[in-house]
Structure formats: C-alpha cells, structure tokens
JSON list of C-alpha atoms and ligand atoms in Angstrom, two decimals:
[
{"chain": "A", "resi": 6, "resn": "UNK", "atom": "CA", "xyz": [100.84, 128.57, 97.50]},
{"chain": "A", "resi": 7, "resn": "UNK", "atom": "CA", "xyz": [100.86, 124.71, 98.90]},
{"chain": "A", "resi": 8, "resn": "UNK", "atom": "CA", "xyz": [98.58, 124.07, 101.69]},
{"chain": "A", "resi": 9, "resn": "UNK", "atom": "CA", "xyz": [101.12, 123.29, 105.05]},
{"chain": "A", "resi": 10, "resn": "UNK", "atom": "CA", "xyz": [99.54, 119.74, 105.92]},
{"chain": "A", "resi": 11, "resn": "UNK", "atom": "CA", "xyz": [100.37, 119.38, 101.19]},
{"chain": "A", "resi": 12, "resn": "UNK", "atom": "CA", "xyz": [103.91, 120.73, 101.28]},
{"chain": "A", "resi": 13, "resn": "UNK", "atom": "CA", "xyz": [104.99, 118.68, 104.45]},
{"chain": "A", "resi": 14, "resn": "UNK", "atom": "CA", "xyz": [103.79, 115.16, 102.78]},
{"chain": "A", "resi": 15, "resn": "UNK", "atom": "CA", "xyz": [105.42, 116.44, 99.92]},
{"chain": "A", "resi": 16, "resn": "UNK", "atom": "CA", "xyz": [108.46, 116.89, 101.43]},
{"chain": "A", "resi": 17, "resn": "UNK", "atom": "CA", "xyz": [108.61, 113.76, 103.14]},
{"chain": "A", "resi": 18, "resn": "UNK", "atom": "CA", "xyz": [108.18, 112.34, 99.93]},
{"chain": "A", "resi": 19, "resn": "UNK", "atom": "CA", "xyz": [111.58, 113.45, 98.80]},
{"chain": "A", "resi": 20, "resn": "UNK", "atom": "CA", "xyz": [113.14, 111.61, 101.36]},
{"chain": "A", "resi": 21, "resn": "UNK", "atom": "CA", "xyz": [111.02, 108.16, 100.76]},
{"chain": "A", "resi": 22, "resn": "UNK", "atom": "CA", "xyz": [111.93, 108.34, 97.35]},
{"chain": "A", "resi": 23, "resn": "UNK", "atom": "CA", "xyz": [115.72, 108.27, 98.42]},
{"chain": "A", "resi": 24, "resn": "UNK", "atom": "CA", "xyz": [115.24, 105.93, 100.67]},
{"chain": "A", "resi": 25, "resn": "UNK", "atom": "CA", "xyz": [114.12, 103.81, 97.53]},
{"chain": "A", "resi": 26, "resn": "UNK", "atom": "CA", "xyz": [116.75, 104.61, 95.76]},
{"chain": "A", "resi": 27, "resn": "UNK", "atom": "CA", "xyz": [119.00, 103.72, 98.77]},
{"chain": "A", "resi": 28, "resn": "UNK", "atom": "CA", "xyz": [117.31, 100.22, 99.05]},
{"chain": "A", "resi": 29, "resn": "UNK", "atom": "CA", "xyz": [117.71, 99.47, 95.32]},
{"chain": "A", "resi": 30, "resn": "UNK", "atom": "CA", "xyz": [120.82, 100.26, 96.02]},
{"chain": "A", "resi": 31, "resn": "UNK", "atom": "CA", "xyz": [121.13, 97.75, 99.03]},
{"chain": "A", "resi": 32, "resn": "UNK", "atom": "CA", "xyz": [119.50, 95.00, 96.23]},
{"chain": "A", "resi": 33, "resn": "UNK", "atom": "CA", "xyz": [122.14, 95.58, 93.69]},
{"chain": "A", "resi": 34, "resn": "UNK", "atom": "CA", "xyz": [124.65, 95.15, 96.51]},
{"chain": "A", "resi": 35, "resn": "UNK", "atom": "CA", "xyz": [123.79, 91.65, 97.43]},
{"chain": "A", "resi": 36, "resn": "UNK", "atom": "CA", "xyz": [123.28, 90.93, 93.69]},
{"chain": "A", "resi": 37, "resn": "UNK", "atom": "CA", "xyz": [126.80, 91.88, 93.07]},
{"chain": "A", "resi": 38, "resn": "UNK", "atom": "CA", "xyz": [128.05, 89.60, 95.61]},
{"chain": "A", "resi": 39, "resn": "UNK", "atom": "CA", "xyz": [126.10, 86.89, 94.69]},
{"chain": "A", "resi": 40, "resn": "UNK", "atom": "CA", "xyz": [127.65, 87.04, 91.37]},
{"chain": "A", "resi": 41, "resn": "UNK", "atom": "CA", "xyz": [124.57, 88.11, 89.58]},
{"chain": "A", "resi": 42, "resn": "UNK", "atom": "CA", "xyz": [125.80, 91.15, 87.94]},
{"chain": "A", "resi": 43, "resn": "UNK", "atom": "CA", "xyz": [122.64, 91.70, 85.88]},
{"chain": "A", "resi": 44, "resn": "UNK", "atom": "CA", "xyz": [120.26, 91.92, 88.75]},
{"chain": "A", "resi": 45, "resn": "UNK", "atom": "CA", "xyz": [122.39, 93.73, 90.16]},
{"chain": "A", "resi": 46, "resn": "UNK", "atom": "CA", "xyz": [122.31, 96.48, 87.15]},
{"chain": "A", "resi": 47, "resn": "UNK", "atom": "CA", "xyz": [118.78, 96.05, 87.05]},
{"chain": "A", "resi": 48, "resn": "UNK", "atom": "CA", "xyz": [118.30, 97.79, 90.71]},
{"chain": "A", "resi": 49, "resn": "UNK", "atom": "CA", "xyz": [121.29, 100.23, 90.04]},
{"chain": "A", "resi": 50, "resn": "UNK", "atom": "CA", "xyz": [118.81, 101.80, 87.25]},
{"chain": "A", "resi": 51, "resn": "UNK", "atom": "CA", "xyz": [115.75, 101.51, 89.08]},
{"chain": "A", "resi": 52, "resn": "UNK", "atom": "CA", "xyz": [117.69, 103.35, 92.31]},
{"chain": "A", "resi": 53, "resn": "UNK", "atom": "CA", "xyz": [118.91, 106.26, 89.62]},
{"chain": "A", "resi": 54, "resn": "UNK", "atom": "CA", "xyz": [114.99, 106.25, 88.36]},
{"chain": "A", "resi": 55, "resn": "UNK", "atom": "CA", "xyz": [114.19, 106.85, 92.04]},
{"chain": "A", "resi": 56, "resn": "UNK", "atom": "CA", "xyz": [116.79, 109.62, 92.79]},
{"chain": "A", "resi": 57, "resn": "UNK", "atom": "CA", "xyz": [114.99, 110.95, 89.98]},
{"chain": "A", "resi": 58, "resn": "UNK", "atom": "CA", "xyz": [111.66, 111.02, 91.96]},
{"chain": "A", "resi": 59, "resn": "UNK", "atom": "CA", "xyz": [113.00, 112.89, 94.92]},
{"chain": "A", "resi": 60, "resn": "UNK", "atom": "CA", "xyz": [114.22, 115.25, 92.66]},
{"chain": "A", "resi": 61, "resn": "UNK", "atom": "CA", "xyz": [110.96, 116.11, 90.59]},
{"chain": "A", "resi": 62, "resn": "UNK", "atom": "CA", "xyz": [109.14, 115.82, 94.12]},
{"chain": "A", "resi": 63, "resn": "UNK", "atom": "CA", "xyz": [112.21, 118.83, 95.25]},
{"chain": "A", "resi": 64, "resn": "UNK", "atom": "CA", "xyz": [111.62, 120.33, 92.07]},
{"chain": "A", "resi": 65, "resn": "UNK", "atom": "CA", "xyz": [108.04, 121.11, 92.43]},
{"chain": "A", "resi": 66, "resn": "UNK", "atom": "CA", "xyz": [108.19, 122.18, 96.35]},
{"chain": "A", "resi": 67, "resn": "UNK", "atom": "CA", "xyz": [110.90, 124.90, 95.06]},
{"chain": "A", "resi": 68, "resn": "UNK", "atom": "CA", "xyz": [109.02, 126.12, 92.08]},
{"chain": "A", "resi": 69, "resn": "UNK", "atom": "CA", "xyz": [106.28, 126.48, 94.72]},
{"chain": "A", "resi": 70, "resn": "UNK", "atom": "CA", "xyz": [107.87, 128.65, 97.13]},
{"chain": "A", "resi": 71, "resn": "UNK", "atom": "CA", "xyz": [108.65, 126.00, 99.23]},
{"chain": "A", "resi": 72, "resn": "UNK", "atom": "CA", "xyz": [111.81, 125.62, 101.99]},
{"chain": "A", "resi": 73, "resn": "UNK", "atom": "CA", "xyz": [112.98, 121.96, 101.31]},
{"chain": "A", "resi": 74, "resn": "UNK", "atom": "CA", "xyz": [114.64, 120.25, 104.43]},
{"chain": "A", "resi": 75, "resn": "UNK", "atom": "CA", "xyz": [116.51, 116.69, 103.98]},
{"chain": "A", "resi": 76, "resn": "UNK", "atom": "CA", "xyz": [115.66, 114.79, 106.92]},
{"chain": "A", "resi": 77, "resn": "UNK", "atom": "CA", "xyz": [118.21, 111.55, 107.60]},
{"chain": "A", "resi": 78, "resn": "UNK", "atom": "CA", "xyz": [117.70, 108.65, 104.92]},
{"chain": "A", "resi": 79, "resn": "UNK", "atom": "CA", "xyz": [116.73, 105.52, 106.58]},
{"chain": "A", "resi": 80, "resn": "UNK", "atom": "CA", "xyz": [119.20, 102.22, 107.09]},
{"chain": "A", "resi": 81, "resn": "UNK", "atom": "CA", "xyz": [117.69, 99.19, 104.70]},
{"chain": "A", "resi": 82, "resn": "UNK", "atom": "CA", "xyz": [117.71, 96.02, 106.90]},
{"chain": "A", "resi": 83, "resn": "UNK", "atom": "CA", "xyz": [117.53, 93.76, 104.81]},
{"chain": "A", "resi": 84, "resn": "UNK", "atom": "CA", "xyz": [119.76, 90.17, 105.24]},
{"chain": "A", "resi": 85, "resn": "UNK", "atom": "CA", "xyz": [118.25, 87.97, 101.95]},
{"chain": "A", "resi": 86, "resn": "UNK", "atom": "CA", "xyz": [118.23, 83.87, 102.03]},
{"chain": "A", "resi": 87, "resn": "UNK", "atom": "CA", "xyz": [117.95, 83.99, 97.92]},
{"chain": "A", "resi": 88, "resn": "UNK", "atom": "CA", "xyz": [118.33, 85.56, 95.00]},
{"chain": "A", "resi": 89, "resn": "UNK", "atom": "CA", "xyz": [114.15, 85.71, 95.12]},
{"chain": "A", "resi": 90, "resn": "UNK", "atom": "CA", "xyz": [113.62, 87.50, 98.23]},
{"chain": "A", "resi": 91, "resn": "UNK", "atom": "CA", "xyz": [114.96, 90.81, 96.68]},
{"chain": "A", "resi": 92, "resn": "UNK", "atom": "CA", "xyz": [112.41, 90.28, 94.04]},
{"chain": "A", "resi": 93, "resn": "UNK", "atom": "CA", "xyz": [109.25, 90.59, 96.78]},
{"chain": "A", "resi": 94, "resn": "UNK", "atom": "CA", "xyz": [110.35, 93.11, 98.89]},
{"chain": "A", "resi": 95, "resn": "UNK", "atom": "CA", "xyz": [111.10, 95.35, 95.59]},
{"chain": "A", "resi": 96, "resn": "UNK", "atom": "CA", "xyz": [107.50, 94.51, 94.95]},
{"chain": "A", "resi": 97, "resn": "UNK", "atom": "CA", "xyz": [106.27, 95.46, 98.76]},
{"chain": "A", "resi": 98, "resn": "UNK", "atom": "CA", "xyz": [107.84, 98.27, 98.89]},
{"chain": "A", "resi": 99, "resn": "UNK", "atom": "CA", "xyz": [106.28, 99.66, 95.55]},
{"chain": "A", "resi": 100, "resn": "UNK", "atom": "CA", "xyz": [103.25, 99.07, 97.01]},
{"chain": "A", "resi": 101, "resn": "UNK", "atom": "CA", "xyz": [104.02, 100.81, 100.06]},
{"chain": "A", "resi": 102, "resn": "UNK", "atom": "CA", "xyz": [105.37, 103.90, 97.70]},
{"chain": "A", "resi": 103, "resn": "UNK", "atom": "CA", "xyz": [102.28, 103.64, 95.69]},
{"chain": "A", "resi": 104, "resn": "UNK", "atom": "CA", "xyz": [99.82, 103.93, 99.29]},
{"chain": "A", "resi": 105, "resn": "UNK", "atom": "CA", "xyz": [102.08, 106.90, 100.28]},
{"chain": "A", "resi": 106, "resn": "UNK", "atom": "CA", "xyz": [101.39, 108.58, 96.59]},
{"chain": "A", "resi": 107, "resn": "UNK", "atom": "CA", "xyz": [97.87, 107.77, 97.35]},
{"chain": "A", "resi": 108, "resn": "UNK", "atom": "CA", "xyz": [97.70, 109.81, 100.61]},
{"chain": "A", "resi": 109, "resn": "UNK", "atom": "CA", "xyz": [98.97, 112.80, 99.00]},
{"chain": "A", "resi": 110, "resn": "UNK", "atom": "CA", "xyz": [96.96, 112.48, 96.46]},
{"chain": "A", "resi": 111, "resn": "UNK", "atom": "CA", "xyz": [93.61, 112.46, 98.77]},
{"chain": "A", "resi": 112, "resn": "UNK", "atom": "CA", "xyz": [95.17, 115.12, 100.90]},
{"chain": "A", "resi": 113, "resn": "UNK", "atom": "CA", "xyz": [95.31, 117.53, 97.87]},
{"chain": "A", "resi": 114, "resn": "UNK", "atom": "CA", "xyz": [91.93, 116.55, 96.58]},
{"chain": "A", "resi": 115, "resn": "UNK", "atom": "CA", "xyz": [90.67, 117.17, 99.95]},
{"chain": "A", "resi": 116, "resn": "UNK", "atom": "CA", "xyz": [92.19, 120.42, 99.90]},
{"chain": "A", "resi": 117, "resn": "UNK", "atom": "CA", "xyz": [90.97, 121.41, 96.23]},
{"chain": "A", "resi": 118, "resn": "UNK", "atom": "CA", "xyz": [94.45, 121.45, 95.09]},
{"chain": "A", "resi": 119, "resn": "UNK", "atom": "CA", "xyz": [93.94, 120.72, 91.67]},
{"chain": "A", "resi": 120, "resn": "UNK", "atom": "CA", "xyz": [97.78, 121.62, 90.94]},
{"chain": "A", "resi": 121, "resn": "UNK", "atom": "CA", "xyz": [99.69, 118.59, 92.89]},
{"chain": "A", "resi": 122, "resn": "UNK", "atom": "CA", "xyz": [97.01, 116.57, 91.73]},
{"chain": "A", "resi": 123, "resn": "UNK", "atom": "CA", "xyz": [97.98, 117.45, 88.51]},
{"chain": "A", "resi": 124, "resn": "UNK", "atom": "CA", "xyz": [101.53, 116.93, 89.53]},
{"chain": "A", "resi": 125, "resn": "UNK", "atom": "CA", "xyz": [100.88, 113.80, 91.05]},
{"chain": "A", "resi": 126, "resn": "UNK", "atom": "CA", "xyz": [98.85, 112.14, 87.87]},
{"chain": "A", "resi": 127, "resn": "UNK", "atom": "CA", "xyz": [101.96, 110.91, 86.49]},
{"chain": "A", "resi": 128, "resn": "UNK", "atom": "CA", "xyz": [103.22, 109.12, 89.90]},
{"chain": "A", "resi": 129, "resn": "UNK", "atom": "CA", "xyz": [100.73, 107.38, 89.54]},
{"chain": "A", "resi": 130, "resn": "UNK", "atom": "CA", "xyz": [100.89, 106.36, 86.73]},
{"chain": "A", "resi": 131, "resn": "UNK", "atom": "CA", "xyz": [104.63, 105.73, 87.09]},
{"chain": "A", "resi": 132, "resn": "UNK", "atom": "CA", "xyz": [103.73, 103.64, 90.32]},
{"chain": "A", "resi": 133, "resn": "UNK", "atom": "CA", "xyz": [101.16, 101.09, 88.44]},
{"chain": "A", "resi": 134, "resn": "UNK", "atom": "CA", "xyz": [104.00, 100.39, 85.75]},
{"chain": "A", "resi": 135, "resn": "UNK", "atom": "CA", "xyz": [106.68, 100.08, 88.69]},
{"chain": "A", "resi": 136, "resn": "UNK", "atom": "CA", "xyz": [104.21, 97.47, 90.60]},
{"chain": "A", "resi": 137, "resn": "UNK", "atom": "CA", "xyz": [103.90, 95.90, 86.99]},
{"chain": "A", "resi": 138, "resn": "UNK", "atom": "CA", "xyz": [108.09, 95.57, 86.56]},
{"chain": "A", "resi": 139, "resn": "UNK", "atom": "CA", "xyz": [108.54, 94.00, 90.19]},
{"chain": "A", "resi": 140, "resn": "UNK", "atom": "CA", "xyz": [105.49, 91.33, 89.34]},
{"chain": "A", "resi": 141, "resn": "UNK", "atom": "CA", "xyz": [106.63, 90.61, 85.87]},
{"chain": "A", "resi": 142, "resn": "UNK", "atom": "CA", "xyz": [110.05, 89.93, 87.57]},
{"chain": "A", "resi": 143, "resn": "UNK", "atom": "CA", "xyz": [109.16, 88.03, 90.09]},
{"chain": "A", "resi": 144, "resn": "UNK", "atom": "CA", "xyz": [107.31, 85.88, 87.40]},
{"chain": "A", "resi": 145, "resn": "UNK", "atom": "CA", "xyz": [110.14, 85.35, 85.58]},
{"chain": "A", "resi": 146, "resn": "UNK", "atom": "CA", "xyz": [112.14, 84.29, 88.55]},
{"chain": "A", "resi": 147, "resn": "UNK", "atom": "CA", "xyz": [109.75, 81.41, 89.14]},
{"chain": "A", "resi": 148, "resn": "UNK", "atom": "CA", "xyz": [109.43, 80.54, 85.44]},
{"chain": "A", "resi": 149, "resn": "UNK", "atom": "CA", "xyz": [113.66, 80.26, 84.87]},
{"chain": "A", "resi": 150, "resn": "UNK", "atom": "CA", "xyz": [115.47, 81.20, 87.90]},
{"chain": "A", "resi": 151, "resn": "UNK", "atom": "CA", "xyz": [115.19, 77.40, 89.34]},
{"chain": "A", "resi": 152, "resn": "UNK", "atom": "CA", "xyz": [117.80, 75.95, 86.57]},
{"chain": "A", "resi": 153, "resn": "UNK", "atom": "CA", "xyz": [121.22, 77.46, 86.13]},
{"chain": "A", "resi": 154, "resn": "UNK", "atom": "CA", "xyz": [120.76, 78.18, 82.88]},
{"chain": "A", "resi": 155, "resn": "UNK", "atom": "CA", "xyz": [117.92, 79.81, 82.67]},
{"chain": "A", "resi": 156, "resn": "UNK", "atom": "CA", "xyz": [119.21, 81.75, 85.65]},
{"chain": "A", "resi": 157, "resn": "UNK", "atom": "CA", "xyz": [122.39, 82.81, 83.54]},
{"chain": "A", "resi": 158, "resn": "UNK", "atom": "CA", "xyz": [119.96, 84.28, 80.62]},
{"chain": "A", "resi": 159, "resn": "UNK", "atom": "CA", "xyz": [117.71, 86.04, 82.86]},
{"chain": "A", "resi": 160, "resn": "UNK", "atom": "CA", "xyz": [120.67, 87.69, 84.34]},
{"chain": "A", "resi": 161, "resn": "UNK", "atom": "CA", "xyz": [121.87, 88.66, 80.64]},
{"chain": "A", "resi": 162, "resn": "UNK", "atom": "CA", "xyz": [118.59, 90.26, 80.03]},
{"chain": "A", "resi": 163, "resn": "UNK", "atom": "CA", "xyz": [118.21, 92.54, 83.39]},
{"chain": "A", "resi": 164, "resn": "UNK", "atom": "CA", "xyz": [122.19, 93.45, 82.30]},
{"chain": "A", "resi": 165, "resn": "UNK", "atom": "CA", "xyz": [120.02, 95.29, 79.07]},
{"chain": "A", "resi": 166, "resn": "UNK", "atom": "CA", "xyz": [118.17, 97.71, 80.93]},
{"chain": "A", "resi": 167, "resn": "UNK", "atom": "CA", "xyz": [119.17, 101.70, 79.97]},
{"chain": "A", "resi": 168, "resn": "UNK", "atom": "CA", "xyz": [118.96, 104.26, 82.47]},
{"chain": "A", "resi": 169, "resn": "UNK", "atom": "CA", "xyz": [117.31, 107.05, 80.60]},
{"chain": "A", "resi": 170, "resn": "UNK", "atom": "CA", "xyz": [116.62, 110.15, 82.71]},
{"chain": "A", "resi": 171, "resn": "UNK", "atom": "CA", "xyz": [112.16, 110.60, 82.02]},
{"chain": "A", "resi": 172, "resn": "UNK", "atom": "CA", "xyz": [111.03, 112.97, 79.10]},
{"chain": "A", "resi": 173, "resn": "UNK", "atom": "CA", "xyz": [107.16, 112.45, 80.51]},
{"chain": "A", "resi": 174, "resn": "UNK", "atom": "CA", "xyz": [107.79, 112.90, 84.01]},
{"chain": "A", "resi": 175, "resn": "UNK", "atom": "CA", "xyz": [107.87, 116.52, 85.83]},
{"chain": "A", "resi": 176, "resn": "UNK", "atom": "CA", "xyz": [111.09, 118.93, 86.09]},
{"chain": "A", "resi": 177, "resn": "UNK", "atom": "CA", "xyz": [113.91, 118.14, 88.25]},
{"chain": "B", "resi": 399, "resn": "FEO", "atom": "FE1", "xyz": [109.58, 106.29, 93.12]},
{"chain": "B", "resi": 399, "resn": "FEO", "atom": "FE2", "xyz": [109.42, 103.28, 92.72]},
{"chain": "B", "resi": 399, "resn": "FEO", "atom": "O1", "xyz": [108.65, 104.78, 93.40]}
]
C-alpha cells in the first residue's frame, strides 16, 4: 500500500515524464526543419526513452493498487534562435526532472517507504547519465558545431543512436 501524499507525486510523475517526451519531441521538430535530421533522431529516441519512464512510473502505481489518472500534457513553448539553444534547455530540463525525482525520493524516505525508494534507485541513476548526455552534447556543439563541416559529422553521429527499450530499468 503507497502512502497518498507517495502515490500522488508518483502519479504526477507519469505525466512529467510525457511531457518530456512531448518536448523532445518539440526538439526533433525544429531539428527537422532546420535540416538537421540527426539531431533531430537524436531527441526522437530520447522522447521514446521518456514515454518509457511514464510507463514504468504507470507500471509500478498499478502493480501497487493504485487508480492512475492522465491529467492534460503540457504545451512546450519553446521558439529557438539556434541549433544550440535546444541543446541547454534539454539540459535544464533534466535537471528539473532530476529535482522532481529527488522530491519523491525524500518523500518516500520520509515516509519509510523503502519500496519506491527501491523503485526509484534506478531513476536516479538514469537521471545522472541523462544530465551527462545533454552536457557531453552541448560540449560537442561548442567544440564542432561552429564550422559546417564539423556540423555535418556531428549530425551523422546523433543519426547512430538506437532506440532500445531498457533491460535494467523497472516493468512497463
Ligand atoms: Fe525521464 Fe529524462 O527523464
């Protein structure tokens, strides 16, 4: 049995992780119509890795005895000047994602609920390697994405990324 005050942060977490997705989704949009098909990949993976989230976070609230409710998905805003700006709002909004992770995580230690801390370990672990990706890419933009060329073969290698659904992560 989830604590209330557990289950509702929970279940608001469902609906910030598709609002990640959604915003990923927003990125690879203007990527796409910038011409820069590989970025644009690049967030089309990360927004499936982030439907994925919602869905563990669903996942465990129903194998929990919990009602889910889907609350409306919030409208990204976001009007870019360049092809960086993407790059450092991925990288705030991680961090935001990460803090919100963090509050459930002191909610359920707080409560002695040793179970969705459990759960939660590998969110956070997930989040430090997520804030790692949008830093290491936002390095690499400043390193090569000034000159045309190096632009072109930074595109090629964000077109490599795999989806692969997690084998570490919890159920969906
Ligand atoms: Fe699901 Fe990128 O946090």
């Amino acid at each position: 049995m989830l604590e209330k005050k557990i289950a509702a942060l929970l279940n608001e977490q469902v609906n910030k992780e598709f609002y990640s997705a959604y915003l990923y989704m927003d990125f690879a949009n203007y990527y796409a119509d910038a011409g820069l098909d590989g970025f644009a990949h690049w967030y089309e993976v990360q927004a499936q890795e982030e439907r994925d989230h919602a869905l563990m976070f669903r996942r465990y609230l129903l194998d929990n005895g919990v009602r889910v409710t889907f609350g409306a998905v919030e409208k990204p805003d976001s009007t870019f000047e360049n092809a960086m700006e993407p790059l450092k709002a991925g990288l705030e909004h991680e961090r935001y994602v990460t803090s919100l992770i963090s509050v459930i995580y002191a909610a359920a230690y707080e409560a002695k609920d040793f179970k969705t801390m459990q759960f939660l370990d590998w969110f956070v672990k997930e989040q430090g390697e997520e804030e790692k990706a949008a830093d290491d890419l936002i390095k690499k933009m400043k390193l090569f994405g000034g000159d045309p060329k190096g632009l072109y073969l930074l595109n090629q290698e964000l077109q490599a990324r795999v989806y692969a659904p997690s084998t570490t992560g919890p159920a969906m």
